[in-house]
Amino acid sequence: MQLDKFTDYALRVLMTLTVRAPARVPTSEIAGLYGISDNHLSKVASQLAREGFVKSERGRYGGLTLARPAEEIRVGEVVRAMKRNDTVAQCFGSDRSCLILPACGLRGPLAEAQEAFFAALDRYTLADVTRSRRALAALLNV
């Protein structure tokens, strides 16, 4: 499985907030760090807020903070939430037009592989993937 940019950016936002915790970080600042469109990152931040991973404060001193401790946010949970509507193959969605679908034996192995992917990510929290906080902070100019 491959992460799309939206999910990749979501993980970057959460890692940045973990390193910067408990500070409130504006989305524009995060976008600038990674060279990402502020508008696109705002959409990512909105989805993270809807899913309960971040708190968003508006206004002059606004920004994002983690909604829960990094030790309680599993990477697999984040990826599932951000990729909720993505399917591993066309036939897993609403499109059932594939000619071989009634006799295809590929759906089972693909579903198993997808679940194994998420299960591997479920073993890690944001705290686990940001253990090198000093090195990350230096790279993020914190």
mmCIF file of N, CA and C in Angstrom:
data_model
loop_
_atom_site.group_PDB
_atom_site.id
_atom_site.type_symbol
_atom_site.label_atom_id
_atom_site.label_comp_id
_atom_site.label_asym_id
_atom_site.label_seq_id
_atom_site.Cartn_x
_atom_site.Cartn_y
_atom_site.Cartn_z
ATOM 1 N N MET A 1 0.832 -1.188 0.000
ATOM 2 C CA MET A 1 0.000 0.000 0.000
ATOM 3 C C MET A 1 0.869 1.240 0.000
ATOM 4 N N GLN A 2 0.370 2.263 -0.603
ATOM 5 C CA GLN A 2 1.116 3.513 -0.667
ATOM 6 C C GLN A 2 0.286 4.613 -0.014
ATOM 7 N N LEU A 3 0.950 5.454 0.766
ATOM 8 C CA LEU A 3 0.260 6.578 1.377
ATOM 9 C C LEU A 3 0.116 7.691 0.351
ATOM 10 N N ASP A 4 -1.044 8.292 0.316
ATOM 11 C CA ASP A 4 -1.229 9.457 -0.545
ATOM 12 C C ASP A 4 -0.647 10.682 0.159
ATOM 13 N N LYS A 5 -0.528 11.775 -0.576
ATOM 14 C CA LYS A 5 0.056 12.990 -0.005
ATOM 15 C C LYS A 5 -0.748 13.501 1.183
ATOM 16 N N PHE A 6 -2.065 13.400 1.103
ATOM 17 C CA PHE A 6 -2.937 13.882 2.168
ATOM 18 C C PHE A 6 -2.588 13.182 3.491
ATOM 19 N N THR A 7 -2.439 11.857 3.436
ATOM 20 C CA THR A 7 -2.117 11.084 4.641
ATOM 21 C C THR A 7 -0.688 11.359 5.092
ATOM 22 N N ASP A 8 0.225 11.462 4.145
ATOM 23 C CA ASP A 8 1.609 11.787 4.461
ATOM 24 C C ASP A 8 1.678 13.131 5.185
ATOM 25 N N TYR A 9 0.975 14.121 4.669
ATOM 26 C CA TYR A 9 0.967 15.439 5.307
ATOM 27 C C TYR A 9 0.336 15.375 6.694
ATOM 28 N N ALA A 10 -0.694 14.569 6.849
ATOM 29 C CA ALA A 10 -1.336 14.428 8.161
ATOM 30 C C ALA A 10 -0.345 13.883 9.180
ATOM 31 N N LEU A 11 0.420 12.887 8.790
ATOM 32 C CA LEU A 11 1.415 12.325 9.700
ATOM 33 C C LEU A 11 2.513 13.339 10.011
ATOM 34 N N ARG A 12 2.920 14.120 9.023
ATOM 35 C CA ARG A 12 3.927 15.165 9.253
ATOM 36 C C ARG A 12 3.411 16.209 10.238
ATOM 37 N N VAL A 13 2.155 16.612 10.077
ATOM 38 C CA VAL A 13 1.556 17.585 10.995
ATOM 39 C C VAL A 13 1.586 17.035 12.410
ATOM 40 N N LEU A 14 1.140 15.801 12.583
ATOM 41 C CA LEU A 14 1.079 15.209 13.921
ATOM 42 C C LEU A 14 2.470 15.045 14.525
ATOM 43 N N MET A 15 3.441 14.667 13.719
ATOM 44 C CA MET A 15 4.803 14.545 14.239
ATOM 45 C C MET A 15 5.356 15.912 14.642
ATOM 46 N N THR A 16 5.079 16.921 13.849
ATOM 47 C CA THR A 16 5.525 18.275 14.174
ATOM 48 C C THR A 16 4.894 18.746 15.477
ATOM 49 N N LEU A 17 3.604 18.502 15.633
ATOM 50 C CA LEU A 17 2.927 18.906 16.866
ATOM 51 C C LEU A 17 3.461 18.147 18.068
ATOM 52 N N THR A 18 3.834 16.892 17.870
ATOM 53 C CA THR A 18 4.411 16.098 18.962
ATOM 54 C C THR A 18 5.735 16.699 19.405
ATOM 55 N N VAL A 19 6.567 17.046 18.444
ATOM 56 C CA VAL A 19 7.875 17.635 18.760
ATOM 57 C C VAL A 19 7.710 19.003 19.415
ATOM 58 N N ARG A 20 6.719 19.750 18.974
ATOM 59 C CA ARG A 20 6.513 21.119 19.470
ATOM 60 C C ARG A 20 5.624 21.202 20.709
ATOM 61 N N ALA A 21 5.024 20.077 21.123
ATOM 62 C CA ALA A 21 4.090 20.073 22.260
ATOM 63 C C ALA A 21 4.750 20.686 23.485
ATOM 64 N N PRO A 22 4.012 21.456 24.243
ATOM 65 C CA PRO A 22 2.576 21.735 24.161
ATOM 66 C C PRO A 22 2.239 23.007 23.372
ATOM 67 N N ALA A 23 3.206 23.528 22.622
ATOM 68 C CA ALA A 23 2.988 24.780 21.897
ATOM 69 C C ALA A 23 1.893 24.637 20.842
ATOM 70 N N ARG A 24 1.201 25.736 20.602
ATOM 71 C CA ARG A 24 0.210 25.818 19.524
ATOM 72 C C ARG A 24 0.955 26.258 18.273
ATOM 73 N N VAL A 25 0.762 25.510 17.182
ATOM 74 C CA VAL A 25 1.524 25.780 15.962
ATOM 75 C C VAL A 25 0.568 26.137 14.823
ATOM 76 N N PRO A 26 0.735 27.302 14.210
ATOM 77 C CA PRO A 26 -0.124 27.685 13.081
ATOM 78 C C PRO A 26 0.105 26.766 11.877
ATOM 79 N N THR A 27 -0.957 26.484 11.146
ATOM 80 C CA THR A 27 -0.826 25.644 9.949
ATOM 81 C C THR A 27 0.109 26.302 8.942
ATOM 82 N N SER A 28 0.084 27.626 8.863
ATOM 83 C CA SER A 28 0.967 28.316 7.915
ATOM 84 C C SER A 28 2.440 28.049 8.229
ATOM 85 N N GLU A 29 2.765 27.938 9.505
ATOM 86 C CA GLU A 29 4.145 27.652 9.901
ATOM 87 C C GLU A 29 4.540 26.228 9.494
ATOM 88 N N ILE A 30 3.646 25.284 9.720
ATOM 89 C CA ILE A 30 3.917 23.892 9.337
ATOM 90 C C ILE A 30 4.047 23.791 7.821
ATOM 91 N N ALA A 31 3.162 24.461 7.108
ATOM 92 C CA ALA A 31 3.213 24.449 5.640
ATOM 93 C C ALA A 31 4.550 25.000 5.157
ATOM 94 N N GLY A 32 5.012 26.067 5.778
ATOM 95 C CA GLY A 32 6.292 26.661 5.399
ATOM 96 C C GLY A 32 7.466 25.731 5.671
ATOM 97 N N LEU A 33 7.420 25.019 6.794
ATOM 98 C CA LEU A 33 8.500 24.089 7.126
ATOM 99 C C LEU A 33 8.684 23.027 6.053
ATOM 100 N N TYR A 34 7.564 22.513 5.552
ATOM 101 C CA TYR A 34 7.610 21.405 4.604
ATOM 102 C C TYR A 34 7.472 21.835 3.143
ATOM 103 N N GLY A 35 7.299 23.122 2.899
ATOM 104 C CA GLY A 35 7.136 23.592 1.531
ATOM 105 C C GLY A 35 5.853 23.098 0.894
ATOM 106 N N ILE A 36 4.791 23.090 1.705
ATOM 107 C CA ILE A 36 3.482 22.601 1.268
ATOM 108 C C ILE A 36 2.534 23.789 1.157
ATOM 109 N N SER A 37 1.588 23.724 0.260
ATOM 110 C CA SER A 37 0.576 24.763 0.130
ATOM 111 C C SER A 37 -0.185 24.918 1.452
ATOM 112 N N ASP A 38 -0.267 26.159 1.928
ATOM 113 C CA ASP A 38 -0.995 26.442 3.162
ATOM 114 C C ASP A 38 -2.466 26.043 3.032
ATOM 115 N N ASN A 39 -3.040 26.287 1.861
ATOM 116 C CA ASN A 39 -4.434 25.934 1.626
ATOM 117 C C ASN A 39 -4.638 24.420 1.735
ATOM 118 N N HIS A 40 -3.759 23.649 1.131
ATOM 119 C CA HIS A 40 -3.869 22.193 1.184
ATOM 120 C C HIS A 40 -3.664 21.696 2.614
ATOM 121 N N LEU A 41 -2.676 22.255 3.309
ATOM 122 C CA LEU A 41 -2.418 21.815 4.675
ATOM 123 C C LEU A 41 -3.579 22.170 5.597
ATOM 124 N N SER A 42 -4.273 23.257 5.320
ATOM 125 C CA SER A 42 -5.457 23.615 6.110
ATOM 126 C C SER A 42 -6.544 22.553 5.977
ATOM 127 N N LYS A 43 -6.683 21.989 4.785
ATOM 128 C CA LYS A 43 -7.651 20.899 4.581
ATOM 129 C C LYS A 43 -7.248 19.661 5.375
ATOM 130 N N VAL A 44 -5.974 19.366 5.387
ATOM 131 C CA VAL A 44 -5.464 18.239 6.168
ATOM 132 C C VAL A 44 -5.752 18.484 7.650
ATOM 133 N N ALA A 45 -5.457 19.692 8.117
ATOM 134 C CA ALA A 45 -5.672 20.043 9.524
ATOM 135 C C ALA A 45 -7.149 19.946 9.893
ATOM 136 N N SER A 46 -8.015 20.372 9.004
ATOM 137 C CA SER A 46 -9.457 20.284 9.267
ATOM 138 C C SER A 46 -9.895 18.834 9.435
ATOM 139 N N GLN A 47 -9.363 17.956 8.575
ATOM 140 C CA GLN A 47 -9.702 16.537 8.679
ATOM 141 C C GLN A 47 -9.149 15.944 9.971
ATOM 142 N N LEU A 48 -7.939 16.323 10.339
ATOM 143 C CA LEU A 48 -7.370 15.846 11.598
ATOM 144 C C LEU A 48 -8.206 16.305 12.793
ATOM 145 N N ALA A 49 -8.720 17.520 12.731
ATOM 146 C CA ALA A 49 -9.567 18.035 13.806
ATOM 147 C C ALA A 49 -10.901 17.277 13.845
ATOM 148 N N ARG A 50 -11.503 17.052 12.679
ATOM 149 C CA ARG A 50 -12.765 16.298 12.626
ATOM 150 C C ARG A 50 -12.610 14.889 13.187
ATOM 151 N N GLU A 51 -11.445 14.307 12.952
ATOM 152 C CA GLU A 51 -11.187 12.940 13.413
ATOM 153 C C GLU A 51 -10.752 12.892 14.881
ATOM 154 N N GLY A 52 -10.557 14.060 15.496
ATOM 155 C CA GLY A 52 -10.221 14.113 16.917
ATOM 156 C C GLY A 52 -8.744 13.952 17.246
ATOM 157 N N PHE A 53 -7.868 14.146 16.269
ATOM 158 C CA PHE A 53 -6.434 14.036 16.524
ATOM 159 C C PHE A 53 -5.817 15.353 16.968
ATOM 160 N N VAL A 54 -6.379 16.466 16.496
ATOM 161 C CA VAL A 54 -5.854 17.778 16.865
ATOM 162 C C VAL A 54 -6.985 18.682 17.329
ATOM 163 N N LYS A 55 -6.578 19.708 18.069
ATOM 164 C CA LYS A 55 -7.481 20.800 18.420
ATOM 165 C C LYS A 55 -7.026 22.005 17.610
ATOM 166 N N SER A 56 -7.977 22.725 17.098
ATOM 167 C CA SER A 56 -7.661 23.879 16.270
ATOM 168 C C SER A 56 -8.232 25.131 16.915
ATOM 169 N N GLU A 57 -7.377 26.115 17.080
ATOM 170 C CA GLU A 57 -7.789 27.403 17.643
ATOM 171 C C GLU A 57 -7.645 28.446 16.547
ATOM 172 N N ARG A 58 -8.663 29.245 16.353
ATOM 173 C CA ARG A 58 -8.612 30.308 15.344
ATOM 174 C C ARG A 58 -8.130 31.600 15.976
ATOM 175 N N GLY A 59 -7.783 32.518 15.128
ATOM 176 C CA GLY A 59 -7.425 33.844 15.620
ATOM 177 C C GLY A 59 -5.944 34.114 15.579
ATOM 178 N N ARG A 60 -5.614 35.296 16.086
ATOM 179 C CA ARG A 60 -4.237 35.785 16.029
ATOM 180 C C ARG A 60 -3.241 34.829 16.676
ATOM 181 N N TYR A 61 -3.606 34.246 17.779
ATOM 182 C CA TYR A 61 -2.716 33.324 18.475
ATOM 183 C C TYR A 61 -3.179 31.878 18.303
ATOM 184 N N GLY A 62 -3.861 31.619 17.210
ATOM 185 C CA GLY A 62 -4.401 30.296 16.942
ATOM 186 C C GLY A 62 -3.357 29.333 16.421
ATOM 187 N N GLY A 63 -3.829 28.143 16.194
ATOM 188 C CA GLY A 63 -2.958 27.095 15.666
ATOM 189 C C GLY A 63 -3.463 25.740 16.079
ATOM 190 N N LEU A 64 -2.616 24.759 15.910
ATOM 191 C CA LEU A 64 -2.974 23.374 16.200
ATOM 192 C C LEU A 64 -2.198 22.851 17.397
ATOM 193 N N THR A 65 -2.846 21.990 18.156
ATOM 194 C CA THR A 65 -2.204 21.223 19.217
ATOM 195 C C THR A 65 -2.758 19.809 19.146
ATOM 196 N N LEU A 66 -2.035 18.858 19.706
ATOM 197 C CA LEU A 66 -2.551 17.497 19.768
ATOM 198 C C LEU A 66 -3.770 17.452 20.672
ATOM 199 N N ALA A 67 -4.767 16.693 20.282
ATOM 200 C CA ALA A 67 -5.981 16.563 21.091
ATOM 201 C C ALA A 67 -5.804 15.526 22.201
ATOM 202 N N ARG A 68 -4.830 14.641 22.029
ATOM 203 C CA ARG A 68 -4.534 13.600 23.020
ATOM 204 C C ARG A 68 -3.017 13.474 23.111
ATOM 205 N N PRO A 69 -2.536 12.860 24.175
ATOM 206 C CA PRO A 69 -1.086 12.650 24.267
ATOM 207 C C PRO A 69 -0.585 11.785 23.101
ATOM 208 N N ALA A 70 0.642 12.030 22.669
ATOM 209 C CA ALA A 70 1.229 11.284 21.546
ATOM 210 C C ALA A 70 1.259 9.779 21.814
ATOM 211 N N GLU A 71 1.349 9.407 23.068
ATOM 212 C CA GLU A 71 1.365 7.983 23.434
ATOM 213 C C GLU A 71 0.028 7.305 23.176
ATOM 214 N N GLU A 72 -1.015 8.081 22.984
ATOM 215 C CA GLU A 72 -2.356 7.525 22.777
ATOM 216 C C GLU A 72 -2.820 7.580 21.320
ATOM 217 N N ILE A 73 -2.000 8.101 20.443
ATOM 218 C CA ILE A 73 -2.384 8.207 19.034
ATOM 219 C C ILE A 73 -1.585 7.194 18.229
ATOM 220 N N ARG A 74 -2.280 6.180 17.725
ATOM 221 C CA ARG A 74 -1.640 5.117 16.941
ATOM 222 C C ARG A 74 -1.541 5.524 15.477
ATOM 223 N N VAL A 75 -0.401 5.249 14.875
ATOM 224 C CA VAL A 75 -0.171 5.605 13.477
ATOM 225 C C VAL A 75 -1.212 4.930 12.582
ATOM 226 N N GLY A 76 -1.530 3.670 12.856
ATOM 227 C CA GLY A 76 -2.535 2.960 12.062
ATOM 228 C C GLY A 76 -3.900 3.621 12.136
ATOM 229 N N GLU A 77 -4.246 4.119 13.305
ATOM 230 C CA GLU A 77 -5.522 4.822 13.498
ATOM 231 C C GLU A 77 -5.577 6.075 12.618
ATOM 232 N N VAL A 78 -4.480 6.786 12.554
ATOM 233 C CA VAL A 78 -4.415 8.003 11.737
ATOM 234 C C VAL A 78 -4.547 7.654 10.256
ATOM 235 N N VAL A 79 -3.783 6.673 9.818
ATOM 236 C CA VAL A 79 -3.811 6.298 8.399
ATOM 237 C C VAL A 79 -5.194 5.799 8.010
ATOM 238 N N ARG A 80 -5.820 4.982 8.848
ATOM 239 C CA ARG A 80 -7.188 4.517 8.556
ATOM 240 C C ARG A 80 -8.144 5.699 8.414
ATOM 241 N N ALA A 81 -8.050 6.643 9.335
ATOM 242 C CA ALA A 81 -8.962 7.791 9.319
ATOM 243 C C ALA A 81 -8.758 8.657 8.079
ATOM 244 N N MET A 82 -7.523 8.836 7.681
ATOM 245 C CA MET A 82 -7.244 9.710 6.542
ATOM 246 C C MET A 82 -7.520 9.026 5.207
ATOM 247 N N LYS A 83 -7.426 7.703 5.168
ATOM 248 C CA LYS A 83 -7.630 6.953 3.929
ATOM 249 C C LYS A 83 -8.968 6.214 3.931
ATOM 250 N N ARG A 84 -9.876 6.665 4.736
ATOM 251 C CA ARG A 84 -11.156 5.977 4.943
ATOM 252 C C ARG A 84 -11.864 5.602 3.636
ATOM 253 N N ASN A 85 -11.849 6.454 2.660
ATOM 254 C CA ASN A 85 -12.586 6.206 1.418
ATOM 255 C C ASN A 85 -11.736 5.577 0.326
ATOM 256 N N ASP A 86 -10.463 5.328 0.623
ATOM 257 C CA ASP A 86 -9.600 4.706 -0.382
ATOM 258 C C ASP A 86 -9.761 3.188 -0.326
ATOM 259 N N THR A 87 -9.751 2.565 -1.478
ATOM 260 C CA THR A 87 -9.853 1.113 -1.543
ATOM 261 C C THR A 87 -8.576 0.548 -2.114
ATOM 262 N N VAL A 88 -8.266 -0.680 -1.733
ATOM 263 C CA VAL A 88 -7.048 -1.317 -2.197
ATOM 264 C C VAL A 88 -7.172 -1.720 -3.671
ATOM 265 N N ALA A 89 -8.369 -1.989 -4.118
ATOM 266 C CA ALA A 89 -8.637 -2.314 -5.523
ATOM 267 C C ALA A 89 -10.015 -1.760 -5.878
ATOM 268 N N GLN A 90 -10.232 -1.553 -7.144
ATOM 269 C CA GLN A 90 -11.476 -0.963 -7.631
ATOM 270 C C GLN A 90 -12.704 -1.735 -7.145
ATOM 271 N N CYS A 91 -12.625 -3.063 -7.103
ATOM 272 C CA CYS A 91 -13.780 -3.883 -6.748
ATOM 273 C C CYS A 91 -14.137 -3.826 -5.264
ATOM 274 N N PHE A 92 -13.295 -3.197 -4.436
ATOM 275 C CA PHE A 92 -13.616 -3.060 -3.018
ATOM 276 C C PHE A 92 -14.549 -1.878 -2.777
ATOM 277 N N GLY A 93 -14.663 -1.022 -3.753
ATOM 278 C CA GLY A 93 -15.534 0.135 -3.643
ATOM 279 C C GLY A 93 -16.909 -0.181 -4.208
ATOM 280 N N SER A 94 -17.563 0.831 -4.678
ATOM 281 C CA SER A 94 -18.917 0.664 -5.208
ATOM 282 C C SER A 94 -18.925 0.164 -6.651
ATOM 283 N N ASP A 95 -17.778 0.222 -7.320
ATOM 284 C CA ASP A 95 -17.688 -0.228 -8.710
ATOM 285 C C ASP A 95 -17.559 -1.748 -8.758
ATOM 286 N N ARG A 96 -18.601 -2.398 -9.146
ATOM 287 C CA ARG A 96 -18.611 -3.861 -9.221
ATOM 288 C C ARG A 96 -18.672 -4.332 -10.676
ATOM 289 N N SER A 97 -18.102 -3.545 -11.573
ATOM 290 C CA SER A 97 -18.225 -3.828 -12.999
ATOM 291 C C SER A 97 -17.167 -4.794 -13.542
ATOM 292 N N CYS A 98 -16.232 -5.225 -12.729
ATOM 293 C CA CYS A 98 -15.169 -6.100 -13.220
ATOM 294 C C CYS A 98 -15.755 -7.428 -13.697
ATOM 295 N N LEU A 99 -15.380 -7.829 -14.860
ATOM 296 C CA LEU A 99 -15.868 -9.046 -15.499
ATOM 297 C C LEU A 99 -15.617 -10.296 -14.663
ATOM 298 N N ILE A 100 -14.461 -10.391 -14.010
ATOM 299 C CA ILE A 100 -14.132 -11.620 -13.278
ATOM 300 C C ILE A 100 -14.523 -11.592 -11.799
ATOM 301 N N LEU A 101 -15.152 -10.533 -11.352
ATOM 302 C CA LEU A 101 -15.502 -10.372 -9.940
ATOM 303 C C LEU A 101 -16.210 -11.592 -9.343
ATOM 304 N N PRO A 102 -17.197 -12.192 -10.001
ATOM 305 C CA PRO A 102 -17.892 -13.325 -9.384
ATOM 306 C C PRO A 102 -16.990 -14.532 -9.083
ATOM 307 N N ALA A 103 -15.891 -14.685 -9.796
ATOM 308 C CA ALA A 103 -15.031 -15.851 -9.599
ATOM 309 C C ALA A 103 -13.621 -15.476 -9.149
ATOM 310 N N CYS A 104 -13.382 -14.226 -8.866
ATOM 311 C CA CYS A 104 -12.035 -13.745 -8.551
ATOM 312 C C CYS A 104 -11.613 -14.179 -7.147
ATOM 313 N N GLY A 105 -10.427 -14.718 -7.065
ATOM 314 C CA GLY A 105 -9.877 -15.124 -5.777
ATOM 315 C C GLY A 105 -8.889 -14.123 -5.222
ATOM 316 N N LEU A 106 -8.794 -12.956 -5.820
ATOM 317 C CA LEU A 106 -7.816 -11.958 -5.408
ATOM 318 C C LEU A 106 -8.305 -11.071 -4.265
ATOM 319 N N ARG A 107 -9.599 -10.926 -4.129
ATOM 320 C CA ARG A 107 -10.141 -10.023 -3.101
ATOM 321 C C ARG A 107 -9.706 -10.427 -1.693
ATOM 322 N N GLY A 108 -9.741 -11.695 -1.395
ATOM 323 C CA GLY A 108 -9.342 -12.169 -0.054
ATOM 324 C C GLY A 108 -7.899 -11.836 0.273
ATOM 325 N N PRO A 109 -6.955 -12.225 -0.589
ATOM 326 C CA PRO A 109 -5.559 -11.886 -0.304
ATOM 327 C C PRO A 109 -5.300 -10.382 -0.233
ATOM 328 N N LEU A 110 -5.965 -9.601 -1.076
ATOM 329 C CA LEU A 110 -5.767 -8.148 -1.029
ATOM 330 C C LEU A 110 -6.301 -7.565 0.278
ATOM 331 N N ALA A 111 -7.456 -8.029 0.713
ATOM 332 C CA ALA A 111 -8.024 -7.558 1.988
ATOM 333 C C ALA A 111 -7.106 -7.940 3.153
ATOM 334 N N GLU A 112 -6.558 -9.149 3.101
ATOM 335 C CA GLU A 112 -5.637 -9.613 4.138
ATOM 336 C C GLU A 112 -4.365 -8.759 4.162
ATOM 337 N N ALA A 113 -3.845 -8.453 2.992
ATOM 338 C CA ALA A 113 -2.640 -7.622 2.902
ATOM 339 C C ALA A 113 -2.901 -6.217 3.437
ATOM 340 N N GLN A 114 -4.054 -5.661 3.103
ATOM 341 C CA GLN A 114 -4.396 -4.331 3.591
ATOM 342 C C GLN A 114 -4.498 -4.333 5.112
ATOM 343 N N GLU A 115 -5.120 -5.340 5.677
ATOM 344 C CA GLU A 115 -5.255 -5.398 7.131
ATOM 345 C C GLU A 115 -3.894 -5.595 7.793
ATOM 346 N N ALA A 116 -3.005 -6.359 7.174
ATOM 347 C CA ALA A 116 -1.655 -6.545 7.716
ATOM 348 C C ALA A 116 -0.896 -5.221 7.729
ATOM 349 N N PHE A 117 -1.093 -4.418 6.687
ATOM 350 C CA PHE A 117 -0.475 -3.096 6.602
ATOM 351 C C PHE A 117 -0.916 -2.242 7.789
ATOM 352 N N PHE A 118 -2.230 -2.184 8.039
ATOM 353 C CA PHE A 118 -2.745 -1.387 9.149
ATOM 354 C C PHE A 118 -2.327 -1.968 10.494
ATOM 355 N N ALA A 119 -2.313 -3.287 10.605
ATOM 356 C CA ALA A 119 -1.923 -3.930 11.860
ATOM 357 C C ALA A 119 -0.482 -3.584 12.219
ATOM 358 N N ALA A 120 0.395 -3.538 11.213
ATOM 359 C CA ALA A 120 1.791 -3.160 11.471
ATOM 360 C C ALA A 120 1.863 -1.723 11.984
ATOM 361 N N LEU A 121 1.108 -0.822 11.374
ATOM 362 C CA LEU A 121 1.113 0.577 11.805
ATOM 363 C C LEU A 121 0.459 0.756 13.175
ATOM 364 N N ASP A 122 -0.474 -0.109 13.517
ATOM 365 C CA ASP A 122 -1.134 -0.039 14.824
ATOM 366 C C ASP A 122 -0.180 -0.308 15.983
ATOM 367 N N ARG A 123 0.942 -0.916 15.693
ATOM 368 C CA ARG A 123 1.905 -1.226 16.759
ATOM 369 C C ARG A 123 2.683 0.013 17.202
ATOM 370 N N TYR A 124 2.547 1.112 16.474
ATOM 371 C CA TYR A 124 3.341 2.316 16.761
ATOM 372 C C TYR A 124 2.452 3.506 17.092
ATOM 373 N N THR A 125 2.930 4.305 18.042
ATOM 374 C CA THR A 125 2.253 5.548 18.399
ATOM 375 C C THR A 125 3.070 6.724 17.878
ATOM 376 N N LEU A 126 2.481 7.914 17.960
ATOM 377 C CA LEU A 126 3.236 9.116 17.602
ATOM 378 C C LEU A 126 4.472 9.265 18.481
ATOM 379 N N ALA A 127 4.340 8.873 19.737
ATOM 380 C CA ALA A 127 5.504 8.951 20.636
ATOM 381 C C ALA A 127 6.619 8.037 20.138
ATOM 382 N N ASP A 128 6.266 6.856 19.641
ATOM 383 C CA ASP A 128 7.273 5.923 19.132
ATOM 384 C C ASP A 128 8.023 6.494 17.937
ATOM 385 N N VAL A 129 7.298 7.124 17.020
ATOM 386 C CA VAL A 129 7.926 7.586 15.772
ATOM 387 C C VAL A 129 8.578 8.962 15.908
ATOM 388 N N THR A 130 8.501 9.532 17.097
ATOM 389 C CA THR A 130 9.166 10.821 17.350
ATOM 390 C C THR A 130 10.164 10.694 18.507
ATOM 391 N N ARG A 131 10.679 9.512 18.713
ATOM 392 C CA ARG A 131 11.650 9.288 19.797
ATOM 393 C C ARG A 131 12.897 10.154 19.628
ATOM 394 N N SER A 132 13.266 10.459 18.412
ATOM 395 C CA SER A 132 14.435 11.309 18.141
ATOM 396 C C SER A 132 14.012 12.769 18.145
ATOM 397 N N ARG A 133 13.401 13.197 19.223
ATOM 398 C CA ARG A 133 12.838 14.557 19.273
ATOM 399 C C ARG A 133 13.870 15.639 19.060
ATOM 400 N N ARG A 134 15.050 15.476 19.628
ATOM 401 C CA ARG A 134 16.086 16.514 19.459
ATOM 402 C C ARG A 134 16.474 16.649 18.004
ATOM 403 N N ALA A 135 16.672 15.523 17.342
ATOM 404 C CA ALA A 135 17.053 15.550 15.922
ATOM 405 C C ALA A 135 15.913 16.126 15.085
ATOM 406 N N LEU A 136 14.694 15.724 15.395
ATOM 407 C CA LEU A 136 13.534 16.266 14.657
ATOM 408 C C LEU A 136 13.395 17.757 14.907
ATOM 409 N N ALA A 137 13.564 18.168 16.160
ATOM 410 C CA ALA A 137 13.458 19.594 16.497
ATOM 411 C C ALA A 137 14.494 20.402 15.728
ATOM 412 N N ALA A 138 15.704 19.867 15.619
ATOM 413 C CA ALA A 138 16.751 20.584 14.875
ATOM 414 C C ALA A 138 16.379 20.706 13.407
ATOM 415 N N LEU A 139 15.835 19.642 12.827
ATOM 416 C CA LEU A 139 15.427 19.674 11.423
ATOM 417 C C LEU A 139 14.246 20.609 11.195
ATOM 418 N N LEU A 140 13.400 20.741 12.213
ATOM 419 C CA LEU A 140 12.229 21.609 12.102
ATOM 420 C C LEU A 140 12.509 23.021 12.606
ATOM 421 N N ASN A 141 13.763 23.326 12.875
ATOM 422 C CA ASN A 141 14.171 24.653 13.351
ATOM 423 C C ASN A 141 13.433 25.088 14.601
ATOM 424 N N VAL A 142 13.279 24.164 15.522
ATOM 425 C CA VAL A 142 12.577 24.478 16.774
ATOM 426 C C VAL A 142 13.611 24.863 17.811
#
